[in-house]
Structure formats: structure tokens, C-alpha cells
mmCIF file of C-alpha atoms and ligand atoms in Angstrom:
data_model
loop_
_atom_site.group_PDB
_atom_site.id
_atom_site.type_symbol
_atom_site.label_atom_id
_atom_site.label_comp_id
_atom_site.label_asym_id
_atom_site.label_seq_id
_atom_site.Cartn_x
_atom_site.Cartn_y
_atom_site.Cartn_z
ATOM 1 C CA UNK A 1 14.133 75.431 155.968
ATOM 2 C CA UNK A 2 11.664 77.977 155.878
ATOM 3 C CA UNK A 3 8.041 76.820 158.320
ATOM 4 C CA UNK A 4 5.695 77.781 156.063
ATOM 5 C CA UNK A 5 2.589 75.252 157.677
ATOM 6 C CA UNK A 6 3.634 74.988 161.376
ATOM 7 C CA UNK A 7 4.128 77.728 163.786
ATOM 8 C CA UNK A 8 6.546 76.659 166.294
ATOM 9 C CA UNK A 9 6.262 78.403 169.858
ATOM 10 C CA UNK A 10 8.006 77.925 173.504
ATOM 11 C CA UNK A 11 6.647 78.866 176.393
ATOM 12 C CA UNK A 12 9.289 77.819 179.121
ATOM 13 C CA UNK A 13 9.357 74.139 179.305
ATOM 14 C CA UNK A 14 6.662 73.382 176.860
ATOM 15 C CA UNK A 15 6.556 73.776 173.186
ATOM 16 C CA UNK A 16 3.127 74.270 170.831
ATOM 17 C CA UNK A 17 2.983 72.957 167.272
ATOM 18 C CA UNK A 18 1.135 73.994 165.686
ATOM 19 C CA UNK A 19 -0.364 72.585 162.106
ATOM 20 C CA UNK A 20 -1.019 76.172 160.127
ATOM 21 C CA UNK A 21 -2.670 75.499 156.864
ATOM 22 C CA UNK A 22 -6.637 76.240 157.395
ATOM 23 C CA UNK A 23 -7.544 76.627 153.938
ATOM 24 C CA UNK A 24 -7.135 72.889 153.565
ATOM 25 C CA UNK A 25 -7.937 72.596 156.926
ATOM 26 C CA UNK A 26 -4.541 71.658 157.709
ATOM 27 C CA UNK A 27 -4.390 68.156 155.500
ATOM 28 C CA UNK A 28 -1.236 67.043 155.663
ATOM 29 C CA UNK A 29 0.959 67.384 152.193
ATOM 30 C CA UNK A 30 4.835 66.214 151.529
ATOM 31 C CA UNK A 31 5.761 69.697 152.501
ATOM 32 C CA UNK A 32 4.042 69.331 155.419
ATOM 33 C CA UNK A 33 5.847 66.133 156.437
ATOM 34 C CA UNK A 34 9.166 67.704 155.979
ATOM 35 C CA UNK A 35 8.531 70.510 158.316
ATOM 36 C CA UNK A 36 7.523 68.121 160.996
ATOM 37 C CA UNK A 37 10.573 66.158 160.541
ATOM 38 C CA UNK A 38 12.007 69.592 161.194
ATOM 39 C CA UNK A 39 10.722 70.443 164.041
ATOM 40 C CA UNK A 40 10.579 67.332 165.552
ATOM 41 C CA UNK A 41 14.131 66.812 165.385
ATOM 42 C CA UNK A 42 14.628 70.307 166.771
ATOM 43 C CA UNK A 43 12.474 69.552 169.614
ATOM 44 C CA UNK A 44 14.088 66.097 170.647
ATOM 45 C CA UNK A 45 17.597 67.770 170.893
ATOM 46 C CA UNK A 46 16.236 71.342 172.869
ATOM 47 C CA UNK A 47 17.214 70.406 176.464
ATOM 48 C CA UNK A 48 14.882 72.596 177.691
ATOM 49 C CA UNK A 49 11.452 71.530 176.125
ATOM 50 C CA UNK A 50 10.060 68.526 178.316
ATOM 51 C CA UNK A 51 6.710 68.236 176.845
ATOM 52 C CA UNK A 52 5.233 69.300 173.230
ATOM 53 C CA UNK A 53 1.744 69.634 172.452
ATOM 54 C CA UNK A 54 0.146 69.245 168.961
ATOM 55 C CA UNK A 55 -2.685 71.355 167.943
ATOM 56 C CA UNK A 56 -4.204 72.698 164.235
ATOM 57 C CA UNK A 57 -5.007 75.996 163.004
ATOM 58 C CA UNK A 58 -9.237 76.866 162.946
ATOM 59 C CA UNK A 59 -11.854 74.222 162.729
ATOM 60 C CA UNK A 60 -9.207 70.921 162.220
ATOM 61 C CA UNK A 61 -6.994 69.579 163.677
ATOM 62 C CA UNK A 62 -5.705 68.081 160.503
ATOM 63 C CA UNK A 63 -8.421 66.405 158.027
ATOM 64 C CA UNK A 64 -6.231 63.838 156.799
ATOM 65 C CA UNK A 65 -3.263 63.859 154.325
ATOM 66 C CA UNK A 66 -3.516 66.000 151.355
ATOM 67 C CA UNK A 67 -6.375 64.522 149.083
ATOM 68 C CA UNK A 68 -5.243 66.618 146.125
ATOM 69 C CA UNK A 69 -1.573 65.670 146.338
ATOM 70 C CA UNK A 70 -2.785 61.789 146.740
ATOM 71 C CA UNK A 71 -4.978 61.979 143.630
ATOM 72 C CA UNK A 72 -2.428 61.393 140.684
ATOM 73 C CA UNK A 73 -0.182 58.965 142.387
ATOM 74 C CA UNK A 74 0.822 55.572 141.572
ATOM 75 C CA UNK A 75 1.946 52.618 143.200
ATOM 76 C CA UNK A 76 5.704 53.764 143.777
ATOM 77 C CA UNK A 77 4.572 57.347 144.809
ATOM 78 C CA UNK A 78 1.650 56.197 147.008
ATOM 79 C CA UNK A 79 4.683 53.587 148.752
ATOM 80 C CA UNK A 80 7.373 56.338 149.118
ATOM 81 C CA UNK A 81 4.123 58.908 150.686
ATOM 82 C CA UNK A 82 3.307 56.585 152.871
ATOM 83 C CA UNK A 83 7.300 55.511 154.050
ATOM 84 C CA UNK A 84 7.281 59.396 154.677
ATOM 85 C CA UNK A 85 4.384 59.747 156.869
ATOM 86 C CA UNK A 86 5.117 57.153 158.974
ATOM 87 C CA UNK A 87 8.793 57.483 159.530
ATOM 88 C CA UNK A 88 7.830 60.937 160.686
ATOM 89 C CA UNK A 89 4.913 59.605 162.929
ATOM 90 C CA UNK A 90 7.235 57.163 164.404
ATOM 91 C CA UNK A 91 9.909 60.041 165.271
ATOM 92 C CA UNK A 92 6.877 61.717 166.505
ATOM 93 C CA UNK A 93 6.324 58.852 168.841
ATOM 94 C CA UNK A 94 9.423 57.734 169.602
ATOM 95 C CA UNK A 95 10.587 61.048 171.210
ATOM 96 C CA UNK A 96 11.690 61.048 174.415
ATOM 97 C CA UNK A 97 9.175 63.343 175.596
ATOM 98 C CA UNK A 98 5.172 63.310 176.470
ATOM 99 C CA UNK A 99 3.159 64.893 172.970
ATOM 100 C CA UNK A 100 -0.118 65.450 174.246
ATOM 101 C CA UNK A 101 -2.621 66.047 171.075
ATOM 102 C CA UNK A 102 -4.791 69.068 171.571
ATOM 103 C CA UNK A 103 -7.533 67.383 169.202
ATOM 104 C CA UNK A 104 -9.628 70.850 168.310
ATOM 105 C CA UNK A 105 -11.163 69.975 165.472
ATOM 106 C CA UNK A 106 -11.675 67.134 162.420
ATOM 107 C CA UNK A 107 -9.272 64.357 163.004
ATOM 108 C CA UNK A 108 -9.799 62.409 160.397
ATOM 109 C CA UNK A 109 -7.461 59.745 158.569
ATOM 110 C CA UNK A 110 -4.082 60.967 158.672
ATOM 111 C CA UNK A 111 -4.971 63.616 161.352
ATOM 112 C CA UNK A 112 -6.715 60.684 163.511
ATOM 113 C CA UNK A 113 -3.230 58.829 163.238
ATOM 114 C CA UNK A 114 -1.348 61.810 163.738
ATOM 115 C CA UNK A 115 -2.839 61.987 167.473
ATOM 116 C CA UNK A 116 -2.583 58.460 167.969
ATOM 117 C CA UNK A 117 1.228 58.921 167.171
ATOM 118 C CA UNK A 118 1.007 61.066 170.278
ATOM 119 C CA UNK A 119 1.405 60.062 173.709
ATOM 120 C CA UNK A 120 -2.469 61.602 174.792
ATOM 121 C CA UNK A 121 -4.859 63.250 173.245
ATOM 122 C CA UNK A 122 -7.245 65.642 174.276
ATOM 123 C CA UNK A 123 -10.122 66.702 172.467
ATOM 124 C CA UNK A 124 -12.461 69.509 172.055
ATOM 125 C CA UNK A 125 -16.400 68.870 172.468
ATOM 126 C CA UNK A 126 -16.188 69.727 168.281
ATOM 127 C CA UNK A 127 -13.481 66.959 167.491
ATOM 128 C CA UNK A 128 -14.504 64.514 165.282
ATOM 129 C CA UNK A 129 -12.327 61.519 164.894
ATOM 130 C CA UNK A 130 -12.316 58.577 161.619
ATOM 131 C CA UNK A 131 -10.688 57.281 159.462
ATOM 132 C CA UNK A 132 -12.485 57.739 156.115
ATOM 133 C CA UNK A 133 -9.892 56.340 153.646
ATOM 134 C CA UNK A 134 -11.729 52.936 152.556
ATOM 135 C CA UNK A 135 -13.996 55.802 151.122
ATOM 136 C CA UNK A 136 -11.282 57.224 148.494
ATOM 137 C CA UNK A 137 -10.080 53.622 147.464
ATOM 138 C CA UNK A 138 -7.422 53.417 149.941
ATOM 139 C CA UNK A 139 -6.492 51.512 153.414
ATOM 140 C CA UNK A 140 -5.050 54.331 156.011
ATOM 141 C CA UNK A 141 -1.456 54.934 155.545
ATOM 142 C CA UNK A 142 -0.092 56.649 157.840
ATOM 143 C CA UNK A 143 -0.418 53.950 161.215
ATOM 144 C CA UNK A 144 -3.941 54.120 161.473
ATOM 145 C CA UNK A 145 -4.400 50.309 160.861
ATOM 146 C CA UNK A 146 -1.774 49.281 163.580
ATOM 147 C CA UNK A 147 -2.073 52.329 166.397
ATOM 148 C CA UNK A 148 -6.313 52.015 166.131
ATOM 149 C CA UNK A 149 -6.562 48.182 166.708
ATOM 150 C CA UNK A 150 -4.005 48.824 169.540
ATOM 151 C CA UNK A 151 -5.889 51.610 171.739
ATOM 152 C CA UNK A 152 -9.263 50.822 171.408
ATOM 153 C CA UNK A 153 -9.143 47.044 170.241
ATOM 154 C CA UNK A 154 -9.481 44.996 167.100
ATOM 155 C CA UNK A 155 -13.332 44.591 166.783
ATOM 156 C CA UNK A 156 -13.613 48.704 166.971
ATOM 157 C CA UNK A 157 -11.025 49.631 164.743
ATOM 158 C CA UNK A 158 -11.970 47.322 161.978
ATOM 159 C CA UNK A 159 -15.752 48.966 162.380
ATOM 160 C CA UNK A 160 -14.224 52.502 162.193
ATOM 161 C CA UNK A 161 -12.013 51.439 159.206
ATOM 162 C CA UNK A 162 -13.972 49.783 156.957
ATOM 163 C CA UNK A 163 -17.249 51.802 157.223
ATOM 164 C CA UNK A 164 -15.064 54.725 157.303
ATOM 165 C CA UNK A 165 -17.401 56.100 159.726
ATOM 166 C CA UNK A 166 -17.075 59.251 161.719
ATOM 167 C CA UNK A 167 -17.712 59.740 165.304
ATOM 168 C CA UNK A 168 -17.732 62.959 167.889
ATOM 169 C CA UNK A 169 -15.523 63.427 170.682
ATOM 170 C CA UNK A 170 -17.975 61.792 173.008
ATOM 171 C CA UNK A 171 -18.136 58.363 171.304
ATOM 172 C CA UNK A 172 -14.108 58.896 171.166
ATOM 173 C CA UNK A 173 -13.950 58.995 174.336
ATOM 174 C CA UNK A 174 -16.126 56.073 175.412
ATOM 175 C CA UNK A 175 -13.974 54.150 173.132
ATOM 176 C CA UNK A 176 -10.802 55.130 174.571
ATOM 177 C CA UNK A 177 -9.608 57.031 171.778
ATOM 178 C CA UNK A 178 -9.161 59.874 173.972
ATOM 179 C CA UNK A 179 -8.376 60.629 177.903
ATOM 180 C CA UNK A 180 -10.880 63.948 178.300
ATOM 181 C CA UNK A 181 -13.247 65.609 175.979
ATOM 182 C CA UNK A 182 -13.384 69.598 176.977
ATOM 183 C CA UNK A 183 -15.249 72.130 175.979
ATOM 184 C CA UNK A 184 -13.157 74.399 172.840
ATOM 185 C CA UNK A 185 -12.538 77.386 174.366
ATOM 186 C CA UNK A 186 -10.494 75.369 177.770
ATOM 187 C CA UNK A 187 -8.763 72.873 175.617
ATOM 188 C CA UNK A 188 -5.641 74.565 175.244
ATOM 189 C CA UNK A 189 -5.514 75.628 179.243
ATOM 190 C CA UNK A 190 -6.464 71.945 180.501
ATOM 191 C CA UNK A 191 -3.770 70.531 177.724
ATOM 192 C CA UNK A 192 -1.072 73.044 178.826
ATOM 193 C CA UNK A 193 -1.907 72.467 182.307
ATOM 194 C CA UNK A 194 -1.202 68.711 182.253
ATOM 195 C CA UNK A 195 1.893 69.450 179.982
ATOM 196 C CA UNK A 196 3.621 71.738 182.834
ATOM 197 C CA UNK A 197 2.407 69.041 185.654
ATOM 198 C CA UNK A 198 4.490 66.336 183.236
ATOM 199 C CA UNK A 199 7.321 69.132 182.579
ATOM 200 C CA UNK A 200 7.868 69.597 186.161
ATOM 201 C CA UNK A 201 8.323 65.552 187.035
ATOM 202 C CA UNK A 202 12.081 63.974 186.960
ATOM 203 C CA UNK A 203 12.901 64.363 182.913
ATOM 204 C CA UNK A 204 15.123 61.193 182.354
ATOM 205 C CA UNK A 205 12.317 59.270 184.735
ATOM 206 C CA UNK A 206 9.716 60.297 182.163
ATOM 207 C CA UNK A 207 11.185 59.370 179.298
ATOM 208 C CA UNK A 208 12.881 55.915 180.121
ATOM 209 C CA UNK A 209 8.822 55.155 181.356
ATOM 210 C CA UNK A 210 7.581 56.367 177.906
ATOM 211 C CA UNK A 211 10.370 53.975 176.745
ATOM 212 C CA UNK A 212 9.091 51.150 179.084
ATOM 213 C CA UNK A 213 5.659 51.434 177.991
ATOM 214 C CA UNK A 214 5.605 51.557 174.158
ATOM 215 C CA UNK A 215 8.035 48.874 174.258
ATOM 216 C CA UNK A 216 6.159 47.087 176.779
ATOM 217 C CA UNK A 217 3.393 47.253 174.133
ATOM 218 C CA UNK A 218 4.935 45.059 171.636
ATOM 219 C CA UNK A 219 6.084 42.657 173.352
ATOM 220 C CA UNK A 220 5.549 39.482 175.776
ATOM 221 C CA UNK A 221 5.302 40.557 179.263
ATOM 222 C CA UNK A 222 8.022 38.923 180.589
ATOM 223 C CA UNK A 223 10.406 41.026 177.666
ATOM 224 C CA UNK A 224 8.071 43.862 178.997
ATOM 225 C CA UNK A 225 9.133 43.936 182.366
ATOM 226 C CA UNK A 226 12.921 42.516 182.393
ATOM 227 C CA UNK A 227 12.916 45.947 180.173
ATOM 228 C CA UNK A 228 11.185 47.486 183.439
ATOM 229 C CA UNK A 229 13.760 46.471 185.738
ATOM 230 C CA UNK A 230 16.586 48.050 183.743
ATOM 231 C CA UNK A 231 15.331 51.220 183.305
ATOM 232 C CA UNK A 232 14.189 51.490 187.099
ATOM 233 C CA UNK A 233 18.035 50.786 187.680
ATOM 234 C CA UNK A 234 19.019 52.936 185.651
ATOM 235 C CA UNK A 235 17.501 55.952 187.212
ATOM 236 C CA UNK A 236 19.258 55.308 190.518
ATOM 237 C CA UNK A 237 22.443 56.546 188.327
ATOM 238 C CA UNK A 238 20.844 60.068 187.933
ATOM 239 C CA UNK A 239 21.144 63.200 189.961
ATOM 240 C CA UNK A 240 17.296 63.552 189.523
ATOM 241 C CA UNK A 241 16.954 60.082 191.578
ATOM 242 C CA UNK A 242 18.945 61.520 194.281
ATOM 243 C CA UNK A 243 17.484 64.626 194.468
ATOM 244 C CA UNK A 244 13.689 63.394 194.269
ATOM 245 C CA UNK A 245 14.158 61.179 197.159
ATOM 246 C CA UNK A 246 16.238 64.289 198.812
ATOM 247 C CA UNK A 247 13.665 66.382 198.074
ATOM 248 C CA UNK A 248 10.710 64.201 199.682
ATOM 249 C CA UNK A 249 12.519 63.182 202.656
ATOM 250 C CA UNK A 250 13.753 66.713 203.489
ATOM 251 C CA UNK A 251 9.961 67.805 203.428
ATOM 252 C CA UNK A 252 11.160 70.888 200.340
ATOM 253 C CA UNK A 253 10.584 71.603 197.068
ATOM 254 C CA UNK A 254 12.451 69.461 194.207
ATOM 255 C CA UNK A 255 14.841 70.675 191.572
ATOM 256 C CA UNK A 256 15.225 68.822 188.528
ATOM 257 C CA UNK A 257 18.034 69.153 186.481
ATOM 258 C CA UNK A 258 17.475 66.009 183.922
ATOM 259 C CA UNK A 259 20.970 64.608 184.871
HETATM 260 N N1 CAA B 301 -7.093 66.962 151.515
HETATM 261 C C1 CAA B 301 -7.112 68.057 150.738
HETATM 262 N N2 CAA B 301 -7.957 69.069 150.931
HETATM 263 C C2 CAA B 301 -8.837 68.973 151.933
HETATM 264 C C3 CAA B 301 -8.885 67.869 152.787
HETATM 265 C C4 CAA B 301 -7.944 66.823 152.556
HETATM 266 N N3 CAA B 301 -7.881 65.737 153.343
HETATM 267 N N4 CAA B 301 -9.873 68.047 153.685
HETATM 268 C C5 CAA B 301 -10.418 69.246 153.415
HETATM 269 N N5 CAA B 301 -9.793 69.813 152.352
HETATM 270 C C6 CAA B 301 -10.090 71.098 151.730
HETATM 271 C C7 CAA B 301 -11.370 71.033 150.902
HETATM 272 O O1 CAA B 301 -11.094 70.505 149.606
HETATM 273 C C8 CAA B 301 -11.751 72.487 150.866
HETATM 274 O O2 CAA B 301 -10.954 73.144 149.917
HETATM 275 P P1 CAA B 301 -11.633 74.276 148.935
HETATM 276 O O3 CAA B 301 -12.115 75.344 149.876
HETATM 277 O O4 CAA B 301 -10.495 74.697 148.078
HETATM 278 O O5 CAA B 301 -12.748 73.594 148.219
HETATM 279 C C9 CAA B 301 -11.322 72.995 152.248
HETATM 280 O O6 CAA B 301 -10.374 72.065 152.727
HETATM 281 C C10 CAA B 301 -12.487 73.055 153.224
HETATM 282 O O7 CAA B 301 -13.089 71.777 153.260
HETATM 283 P P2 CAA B 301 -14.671 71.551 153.097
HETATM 284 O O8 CAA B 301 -15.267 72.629 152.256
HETATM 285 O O9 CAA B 301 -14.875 70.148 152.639
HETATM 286 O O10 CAA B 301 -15.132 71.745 154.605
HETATM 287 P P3 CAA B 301 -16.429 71.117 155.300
HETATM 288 O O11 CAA B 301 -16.523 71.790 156.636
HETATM 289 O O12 CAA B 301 -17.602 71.168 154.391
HETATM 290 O O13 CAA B 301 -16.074 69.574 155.510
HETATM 291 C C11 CAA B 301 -14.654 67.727 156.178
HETATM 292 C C12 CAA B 301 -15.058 69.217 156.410
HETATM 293 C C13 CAA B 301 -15.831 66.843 156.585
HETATM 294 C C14 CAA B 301 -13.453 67.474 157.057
HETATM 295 C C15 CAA B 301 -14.330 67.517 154.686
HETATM 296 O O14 CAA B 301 -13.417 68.521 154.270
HETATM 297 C C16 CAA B 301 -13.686 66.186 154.409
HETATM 298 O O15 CAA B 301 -14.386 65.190 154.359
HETATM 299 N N6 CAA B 301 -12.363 66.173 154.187
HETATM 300 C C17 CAA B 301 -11.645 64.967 153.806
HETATM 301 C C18 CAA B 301 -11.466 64.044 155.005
HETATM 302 C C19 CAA B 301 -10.786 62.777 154.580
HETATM 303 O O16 CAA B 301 -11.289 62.011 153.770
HETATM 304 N N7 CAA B 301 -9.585 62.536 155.131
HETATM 305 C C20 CAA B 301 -8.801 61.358 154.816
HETATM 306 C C21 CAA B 301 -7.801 61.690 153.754
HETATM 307 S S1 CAA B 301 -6.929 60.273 153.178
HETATM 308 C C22 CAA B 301 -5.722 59.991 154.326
HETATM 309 O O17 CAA B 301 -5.611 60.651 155.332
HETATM 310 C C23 CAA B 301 -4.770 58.881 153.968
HETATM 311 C C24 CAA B 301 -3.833 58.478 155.048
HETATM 312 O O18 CAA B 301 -4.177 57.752 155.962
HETATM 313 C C25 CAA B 301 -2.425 58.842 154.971
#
């Protein structure tokens, strides 16, 4: 298939999506879904891309999902829409890689739980973050009820969602909605900066901590960290264990070769 609404680039060990539909300042559509799915799956098989960062096109980031293609649905479109969106968010999130959001822009409803399907997000001093849907007659659909409550607690998400409220990057950030808030014209250097510093650590070590954490999220904390223990043993099986601790105690550089 044909990427009509997402450039796709590489640069070494990092790959940029980017969400490419500024007229509608880059609200998310079915279409659009289906070219994630895409590219998502193409990036959790490529071997050699060990970070992705998600970005949008001019003055959004993405300003929710398509309004227009929303309007006209009923109750058995609106379901299968929202099934869509978030079995794409959750491939998003489950990859085995860091996705750092590049927030430039509005990132509002399904664009506000499109970078809290990522692993980070960064934001421009113009972001502005919400989650507006209570406004148009509808709860957020795409995660934004459970991922919200879960970074920056129960008592703010509920205020965000039901006054459907929108706040700056600053206010994001105090609420731990975001790591950093930058100004526009560094946020792609300081987001492909900390991409290359997570590219260049031990691959399989990476992932099997993403793994630890989101699963530590859900569940009790003993569950949490019996899970912990396993995957710390299982990175003694790798070359990239071996060659870390190599690497340290022979005072040199390390090469990883995520084996
Ligand atoms: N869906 C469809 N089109 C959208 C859109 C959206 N979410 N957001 C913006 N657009 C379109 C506008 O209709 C407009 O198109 P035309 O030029 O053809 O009229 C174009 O993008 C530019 O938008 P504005 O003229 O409105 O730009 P602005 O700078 O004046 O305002 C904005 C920017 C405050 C972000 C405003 O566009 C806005 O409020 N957008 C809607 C935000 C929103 O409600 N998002 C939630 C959607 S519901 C959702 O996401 C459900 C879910 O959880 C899955």
C-alpha cells in the first residue's frame, strides 16, 4: 500500500514518522490508521531501526481523529473505529522499541492519545495537549480514558476529560504529561538526540525493560517484579550481556549487535 499521509524516513538507527496531512491538520481518518498499521509493522520487523520517533506535518501534531469521517456514524461504525484505533495504538505501544513523540503542535483527543501510546513525549513550547471529545458528544476513543488516568493520575484526567479543556505545553509538563517542553525550532534535534543515546544502548536490554515496565504497570508488584527477575536472566543469554560487561571492564568502546 501506497503512504499517502505518513512519510516514512531512516536515518541510520532511527526512523521518523511522520503524520503528513496538514490540511486537516493531520486528524487521524481510517486511511490513516491503516498506514500506521503499515508502517508500524514494518518498523517492528527492520533489525536495524532501534528507536522511532513520531512527529506531524505544520502546526499539529495530529488534532484528533477525523471529525468529518466521525460525523455520520452509528453505533456499529463508531465500535469497529474505535477497535481500529486502538489495536493500532496498542501495536504502537507494544513494540519492542522506544517511540519518543515529537509533540510539535495541537495534540488534541486522538493525537493526545496517540503520544501517550508512545513511550515519551516531547513537546514544543506551541503544543497544546486535551482531550476535547465530551465536547462533540463523545467519551475519547482511542485510550485516552485508560493511558491519561495512568500518567498523570485519576483526579487530573477526569478534569481534562470532562471539561474537555485544553492546556499548553507548560501545564503538560507540570502534570507529567510530558518529560521536556523545548522551544519549536530544537525539538526535533533534542528528540533525535535522545533517540540515538537509546539506539546506541544494548537492543534486546531495551526492549525486555520496555517489556518489564508496561507490564509492571498493570499489575501487582510482586507479578511486577517476578517478571523483573526473568527478563534480567534472560539477558545473561545474549552476546550483548557479554560484550557490555567486556566492554566496561576492558576500559573500550562497546559493540552491540542485538544478539
Ligand atoms: N477532524 C477533521 N478536521 C479537522 C480536525 C479534526 N479533528 N481538526 C482540524 N480539522 C480541520 C478543520 O476542519 C479545518 O478544515 P478546513 O480548512 O477545511 O475548514 C482545518 O483542519 C484547519 O483547522 P482550523 O481552521 O479549525 O484551525 P484553527 O487553527 O483555527 O484551530 C484547532 C485549530 C483548535 C485544533 C481546531 O481545528 C480544532 O478544535 N480541531 C478539533 C479538535 C478536536 O476536537 N479533536 C478531537 C476529535 S474527536 C477524537 O479525537 C475522538 C477520539 O478520541 C478517537
Amino acid at each position: 500500500m501506497e503512504l499517502k499521509n505518513i512519510i516514512l524516513e531512516k536515518e541510520c538507527k532511527i526512523a521518523i514518522v511522520t503524520i503528513n496531512r496538514p490540511k486537516a491538520l493531520n486528524s487521524i481518518n481510517s486511511e490513516i490508521l491503516k498506514e500506521l498499521d503499515i508502517v508500524i509493522d514494518e518498523l517492528c520487523e527492520d533489525k536495524e531501526i532501534l528507536a522511532v520517533i513520531l512527529t506531524g506535518t505544520g502546526k499539529a501534531f495530529v488534532a484528533g481523529a477525523d471529525i468529518s469521517e466521525m460525523e455520520n456514524l452509528n453505533s456499529d461504525e463508531g465500535r469497529r473505529f474505535g477497535i481500529l484505533g486502538n489495536k493500532v495504538f496498542r501495536m504502537l505501544e507494544n513494540m519492542g522499541k522506544p517511540v519518543i513523540a515529537a509533540v510539535n503542535g495541537f495534540a488534541l483527543g486522538g493525537g493526545c492519545e496517540l503520544s501517550m501510546a508512545c513511550d515519551i513525549r516531547i513537546a514544543s513550547s506551541k503544543a497544546k495537549f486535551g482531550q476535547p471529545e465530551v465536547g462533540l458528544g463523545i467519551t475519547p476513543g482511542f485510550g485516552g480514558t485508560q493511558r491519561l488516568p495512568r500518567l498523570v493520575g485519576e483526579g487530573m484526567a477526569k478534569e481534562l476529560i470532562f471539561s474537555g479543556k485544553v492546556i499548553d505545553a507548560q501545564e503538560a509538563l507540570r502534570i507529567g504529561l510530558v518529560n521536556k517542553v523545548v522551544e519549536p525550532e530544537q525539538l526535533m534535534d533534542e528528540v533525535k538526540t535522545l533517540a540515538n543515546t537509546m539506539a546506541a544502548q544494548a537492543p534486546i536490554a531495551v526492549k525486555l525493560s520496555k517489556a518489564a515496565i508496561s507490564r509492571g504497570m498493570q499489575c501487582d508488584i510482586d507479578s511486577g517484579i517476578s517478571y523483573e527477575a526473568e527478563v534480567f536472566a534472560q539477558c545473561f543469554s545474549t552476546e550483548d550481556q557479554k560484550e557490555g560487561m567486556a566492554a566496561f571492564i576492558d576500559k573500550r568502546d562497546k559493540c552491540f549487535k542485538n544478539r
